[in-house]
Coordinates of C-alpha atoms in Angstrom, one line a residue:
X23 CA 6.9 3.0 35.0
X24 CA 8.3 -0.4 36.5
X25 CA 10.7 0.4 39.1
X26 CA 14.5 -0.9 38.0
X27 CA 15.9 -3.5 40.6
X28 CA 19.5 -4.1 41.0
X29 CA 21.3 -5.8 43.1
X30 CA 24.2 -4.4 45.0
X31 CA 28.1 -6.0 45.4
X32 CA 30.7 -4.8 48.2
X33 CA 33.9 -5.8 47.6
X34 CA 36.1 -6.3 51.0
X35 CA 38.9 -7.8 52.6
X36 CA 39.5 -7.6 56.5
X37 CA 37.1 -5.4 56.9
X38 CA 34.1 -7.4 59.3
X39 CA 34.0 -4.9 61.5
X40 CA 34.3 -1.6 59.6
X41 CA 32.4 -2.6 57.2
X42 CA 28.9 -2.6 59.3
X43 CA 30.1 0.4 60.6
X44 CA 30.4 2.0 57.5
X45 CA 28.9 1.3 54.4
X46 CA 26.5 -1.4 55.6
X47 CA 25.7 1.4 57.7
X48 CA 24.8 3.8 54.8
X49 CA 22.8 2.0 53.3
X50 CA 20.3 0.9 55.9
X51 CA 20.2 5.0 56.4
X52 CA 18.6 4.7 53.1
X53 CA 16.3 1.6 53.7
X54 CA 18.2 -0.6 51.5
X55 CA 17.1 -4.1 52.4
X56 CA 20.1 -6.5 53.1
X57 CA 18.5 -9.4 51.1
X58 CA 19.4 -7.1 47.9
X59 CA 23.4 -7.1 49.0
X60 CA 25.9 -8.9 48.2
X61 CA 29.4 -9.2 50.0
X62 CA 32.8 -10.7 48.4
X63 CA 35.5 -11.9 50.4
X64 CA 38.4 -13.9 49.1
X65 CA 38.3 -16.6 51.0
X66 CA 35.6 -19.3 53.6
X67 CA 38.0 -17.7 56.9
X68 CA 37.0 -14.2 56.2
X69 CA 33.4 -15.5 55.4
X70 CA 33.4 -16.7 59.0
X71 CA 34.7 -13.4 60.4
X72 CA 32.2 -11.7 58.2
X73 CA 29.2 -14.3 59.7
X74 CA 30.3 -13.4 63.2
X75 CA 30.0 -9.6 63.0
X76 CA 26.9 -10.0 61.0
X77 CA 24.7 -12.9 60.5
X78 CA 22.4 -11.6 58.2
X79 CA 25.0 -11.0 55.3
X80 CA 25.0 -12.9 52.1
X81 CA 28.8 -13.9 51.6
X82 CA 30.3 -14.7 48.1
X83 CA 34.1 -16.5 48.3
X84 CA 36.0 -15.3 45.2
X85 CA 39.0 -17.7 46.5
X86 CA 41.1 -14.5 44.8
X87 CA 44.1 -12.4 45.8
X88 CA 44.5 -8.8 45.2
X89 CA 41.3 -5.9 44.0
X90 CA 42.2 -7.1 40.4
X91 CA 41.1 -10.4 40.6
X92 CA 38.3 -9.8 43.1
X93 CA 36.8 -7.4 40.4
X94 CA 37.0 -9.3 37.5
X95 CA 35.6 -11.9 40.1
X96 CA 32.6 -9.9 40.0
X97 CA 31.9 -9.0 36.4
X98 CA 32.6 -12.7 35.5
X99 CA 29.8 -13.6 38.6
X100 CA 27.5 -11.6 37.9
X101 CA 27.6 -12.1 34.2
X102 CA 27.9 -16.0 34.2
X103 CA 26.1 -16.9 37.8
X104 CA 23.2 -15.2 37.7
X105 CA 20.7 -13.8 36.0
X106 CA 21.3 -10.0 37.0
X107 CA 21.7 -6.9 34.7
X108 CA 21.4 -4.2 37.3
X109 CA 24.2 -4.2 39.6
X110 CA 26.0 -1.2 41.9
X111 CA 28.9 -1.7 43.6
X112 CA 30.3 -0.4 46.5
X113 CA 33.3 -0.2 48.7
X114 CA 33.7 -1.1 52.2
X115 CA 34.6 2.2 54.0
X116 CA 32.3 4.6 52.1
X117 CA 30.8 7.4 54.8
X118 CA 27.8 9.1 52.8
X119 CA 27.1 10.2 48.7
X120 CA 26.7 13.5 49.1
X121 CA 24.2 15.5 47.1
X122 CA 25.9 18.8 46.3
X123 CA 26.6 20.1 49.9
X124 CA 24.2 17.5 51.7
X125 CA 24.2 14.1 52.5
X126 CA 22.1 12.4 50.3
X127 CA 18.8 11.4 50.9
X128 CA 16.9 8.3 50.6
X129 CA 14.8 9.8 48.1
X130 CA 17.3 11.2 46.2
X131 CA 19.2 8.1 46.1
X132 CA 16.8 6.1 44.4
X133 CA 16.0 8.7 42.1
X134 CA 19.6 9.2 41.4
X135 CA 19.9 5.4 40.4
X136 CA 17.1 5.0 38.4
X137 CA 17.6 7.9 36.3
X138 CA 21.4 6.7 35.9
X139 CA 20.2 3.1 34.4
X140 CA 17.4 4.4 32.2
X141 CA 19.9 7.1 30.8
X142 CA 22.5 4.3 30.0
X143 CA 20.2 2.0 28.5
X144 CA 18.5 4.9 26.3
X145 CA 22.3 6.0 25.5
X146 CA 23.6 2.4 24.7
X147 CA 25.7 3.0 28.0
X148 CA 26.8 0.4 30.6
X149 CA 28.9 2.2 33.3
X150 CA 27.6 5.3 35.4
X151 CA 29.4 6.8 38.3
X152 CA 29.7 9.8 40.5
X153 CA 31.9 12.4 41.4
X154 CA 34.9 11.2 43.2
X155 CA 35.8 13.8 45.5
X156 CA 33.2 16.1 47.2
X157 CA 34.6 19.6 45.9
X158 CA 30.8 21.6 45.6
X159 CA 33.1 24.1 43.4
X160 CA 33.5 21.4 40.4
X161 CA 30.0 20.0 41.0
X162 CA 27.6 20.7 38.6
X163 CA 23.8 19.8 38.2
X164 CA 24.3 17.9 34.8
X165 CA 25.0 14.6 33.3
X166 CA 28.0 14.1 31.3
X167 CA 29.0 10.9 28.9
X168 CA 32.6 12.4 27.9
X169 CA 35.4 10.4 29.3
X170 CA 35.1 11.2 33.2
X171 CA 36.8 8.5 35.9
X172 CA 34.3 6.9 37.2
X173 CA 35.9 5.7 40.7
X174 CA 35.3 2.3 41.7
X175 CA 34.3 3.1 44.8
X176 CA 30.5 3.4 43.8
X177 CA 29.6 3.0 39.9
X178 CA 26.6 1.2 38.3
X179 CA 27.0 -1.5 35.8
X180 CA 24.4 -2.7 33.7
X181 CA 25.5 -6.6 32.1
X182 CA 24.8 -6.6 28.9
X183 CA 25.0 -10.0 27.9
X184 CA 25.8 -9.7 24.3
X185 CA 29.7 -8.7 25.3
X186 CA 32.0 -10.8 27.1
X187 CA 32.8 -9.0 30.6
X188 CA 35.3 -6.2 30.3
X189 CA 37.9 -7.7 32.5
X190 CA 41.3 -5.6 33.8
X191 CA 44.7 -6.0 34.8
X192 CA 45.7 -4.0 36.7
X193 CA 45.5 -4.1 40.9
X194 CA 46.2 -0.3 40.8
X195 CA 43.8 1.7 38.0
X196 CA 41.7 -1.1 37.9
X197 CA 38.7 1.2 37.7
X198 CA 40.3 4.0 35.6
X199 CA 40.8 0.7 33.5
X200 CA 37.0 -0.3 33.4
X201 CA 36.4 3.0 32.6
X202 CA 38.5 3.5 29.2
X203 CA 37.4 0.3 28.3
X204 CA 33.9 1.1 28.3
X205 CA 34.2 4.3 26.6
X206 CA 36.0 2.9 24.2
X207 CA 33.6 0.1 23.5
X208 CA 29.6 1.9 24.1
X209 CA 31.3 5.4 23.0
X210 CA 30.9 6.8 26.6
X211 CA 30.5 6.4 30.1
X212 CA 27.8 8.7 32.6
X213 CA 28.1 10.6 35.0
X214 CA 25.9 12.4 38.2
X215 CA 28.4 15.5 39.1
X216 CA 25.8 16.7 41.9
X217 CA 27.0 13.7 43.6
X218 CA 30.1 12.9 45.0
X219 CA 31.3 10.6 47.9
X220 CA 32.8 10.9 51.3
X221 CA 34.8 7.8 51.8
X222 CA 38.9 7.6 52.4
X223 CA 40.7 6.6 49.7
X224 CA 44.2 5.9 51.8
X225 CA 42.5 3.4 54.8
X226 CA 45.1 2.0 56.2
X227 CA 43.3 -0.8 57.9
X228 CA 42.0 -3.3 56.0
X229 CA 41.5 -3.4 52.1
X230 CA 44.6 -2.7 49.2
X231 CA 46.6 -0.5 51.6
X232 CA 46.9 -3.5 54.0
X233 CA 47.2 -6.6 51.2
X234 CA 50.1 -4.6 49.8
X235 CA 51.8 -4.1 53.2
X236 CA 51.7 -0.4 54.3
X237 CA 51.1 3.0 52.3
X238 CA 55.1 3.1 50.9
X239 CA 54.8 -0.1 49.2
X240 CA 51.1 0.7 47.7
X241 CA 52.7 3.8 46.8
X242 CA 55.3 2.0 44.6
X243 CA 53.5 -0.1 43.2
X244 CA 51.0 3.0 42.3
X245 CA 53.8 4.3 40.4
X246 CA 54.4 0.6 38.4
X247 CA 50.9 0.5 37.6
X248 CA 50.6 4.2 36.6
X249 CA 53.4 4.0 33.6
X250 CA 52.2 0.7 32.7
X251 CA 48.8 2.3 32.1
X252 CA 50.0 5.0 30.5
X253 CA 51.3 2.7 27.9
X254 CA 48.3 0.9 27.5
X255 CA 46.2 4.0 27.2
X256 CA 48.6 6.8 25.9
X257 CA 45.7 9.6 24.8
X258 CA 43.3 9.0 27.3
X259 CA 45.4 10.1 30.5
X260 CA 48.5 11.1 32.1
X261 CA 50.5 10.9 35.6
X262 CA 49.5 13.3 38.3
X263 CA 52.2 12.9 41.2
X264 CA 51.0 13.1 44.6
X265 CA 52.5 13.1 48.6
X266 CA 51.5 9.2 48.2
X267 CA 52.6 7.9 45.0
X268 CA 51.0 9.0 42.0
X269 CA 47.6 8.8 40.1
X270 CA 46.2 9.2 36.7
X271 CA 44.0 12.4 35.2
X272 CA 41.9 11.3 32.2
X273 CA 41.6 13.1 29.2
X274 CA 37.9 14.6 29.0
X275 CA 38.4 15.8 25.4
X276 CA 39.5 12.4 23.9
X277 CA 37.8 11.6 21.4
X278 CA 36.9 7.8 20.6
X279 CA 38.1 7.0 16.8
X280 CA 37.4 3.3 16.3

């Protein structure tokens, strides 16, 4: 069987240095050559920055502001500009995928990500993701398609040309967005829960903490973008407060009428 090949996309803003340090860093752990990632940056001055840390990085300018744009950035790309159907993207900061209560292996991670495409092409499925928070009491070694988050941190996307790209708007939710849209429009979404990830989801240096000004304001604006979803999507979640703003739950029973 002909191996899948996908490209990979890391979203990031001010993040030249951390970036190499972290998930750059990951995946040359797992012998993922750098001619096979891409890196988005909003604008030719933090392309430069980028360049200097790291000359060997292929730099895309998405001349955007805020995570909502970049994404949609990304899905229009990669949809429009080339000829890919395979893509995973990643964030910036992320430490390790762990496997249950192990760091993944190199091994595992490519059988992890071909089994997750083949599923969602067998399924009629374009988004796949992973566990996002490494609890080994909620992990399980099972795939589910019922309506699970799948964090935008690290998720799979195959492009499947006959749609238009599922775009979002929301800066906040953006991938709890992507993820309602897609099960509402394949009938599911999948998901590895023997994997989770080790990343922070509350960096304050660099990335949507920083473009929104400190951890108060992202926190407000959390909030705005939480009720405003909630509107949007009335059965398929609800409002979870936290020390930090807020977030959204989905609803794993809902059931997809249309």
């Amino acid at each position: 069987m002909e191996p899948i090949n996908y490209r990979i996309c890391i979203p990031s803003y001010k993040r030249a240095k951390m970036i190499n340090l972290k998930t750059l860093a990951f995946l040359n752990r797992l012998q993922v050559p750098i001619e096979g990632i891409d890196v988005v940056v909003e604008t030719e001055e933090m392309k430069q920055d980028y360049l200097e840390e790291n000359s060997n990085l292929n730099i895309i300018v998405s001349n955007t502001n805020g995570i909502r744009e970049k994404r949609n950035f990304i899905r229009n790309y990669y949809q429009f500009e080339t000829d890919t159907r395979y893509l995973i993207c990643i964030d910036d900061d992320m430490d390790n995928i762990m496997d249950m209560d192990k760091p993944i292996t190199r091994e595992a991670f490519i059988d992890a990500t071909q089994q997750a495409f083949r599923l969602c092409e067998e399924k009629g499925l374009t988004l796949w993701g992973v566990s996002p928070f490494h609890n080994t009491f909620f992990m399980k070694r099972n795939i589910s398609t019922n309506l699970k988050y799948i964090c935008g941190a690290f998720f799979g996307l195959i492009i499947d040309r006959k749609y238009e790209p599922i775009f979002t708007t929301f800066n906040h939710y953006e991938d709890f967005c992507f993820t309602c849209q897609h099960f509402l429009r394949d009938n599911g979404t999948l998901r590895m829960n023997w994997l989770a990830l080790k990343t922070k989801y509350f960096n304050p240096k660099g990335g949507i903490t920083e473009w929104y000004g400190g951890k108060d304001k992202r926190a407000e604006a959390q909030e705005t973008d939480a009720s405003k979803f909630i509107e949007l999507y009335p059965n398929m979640a609800r409002i979870i407060k936290k020390k930090y703003g807020c977030d959204l739950r989905l609803n794993y029973r809902y059931k997809n009428s249309s």
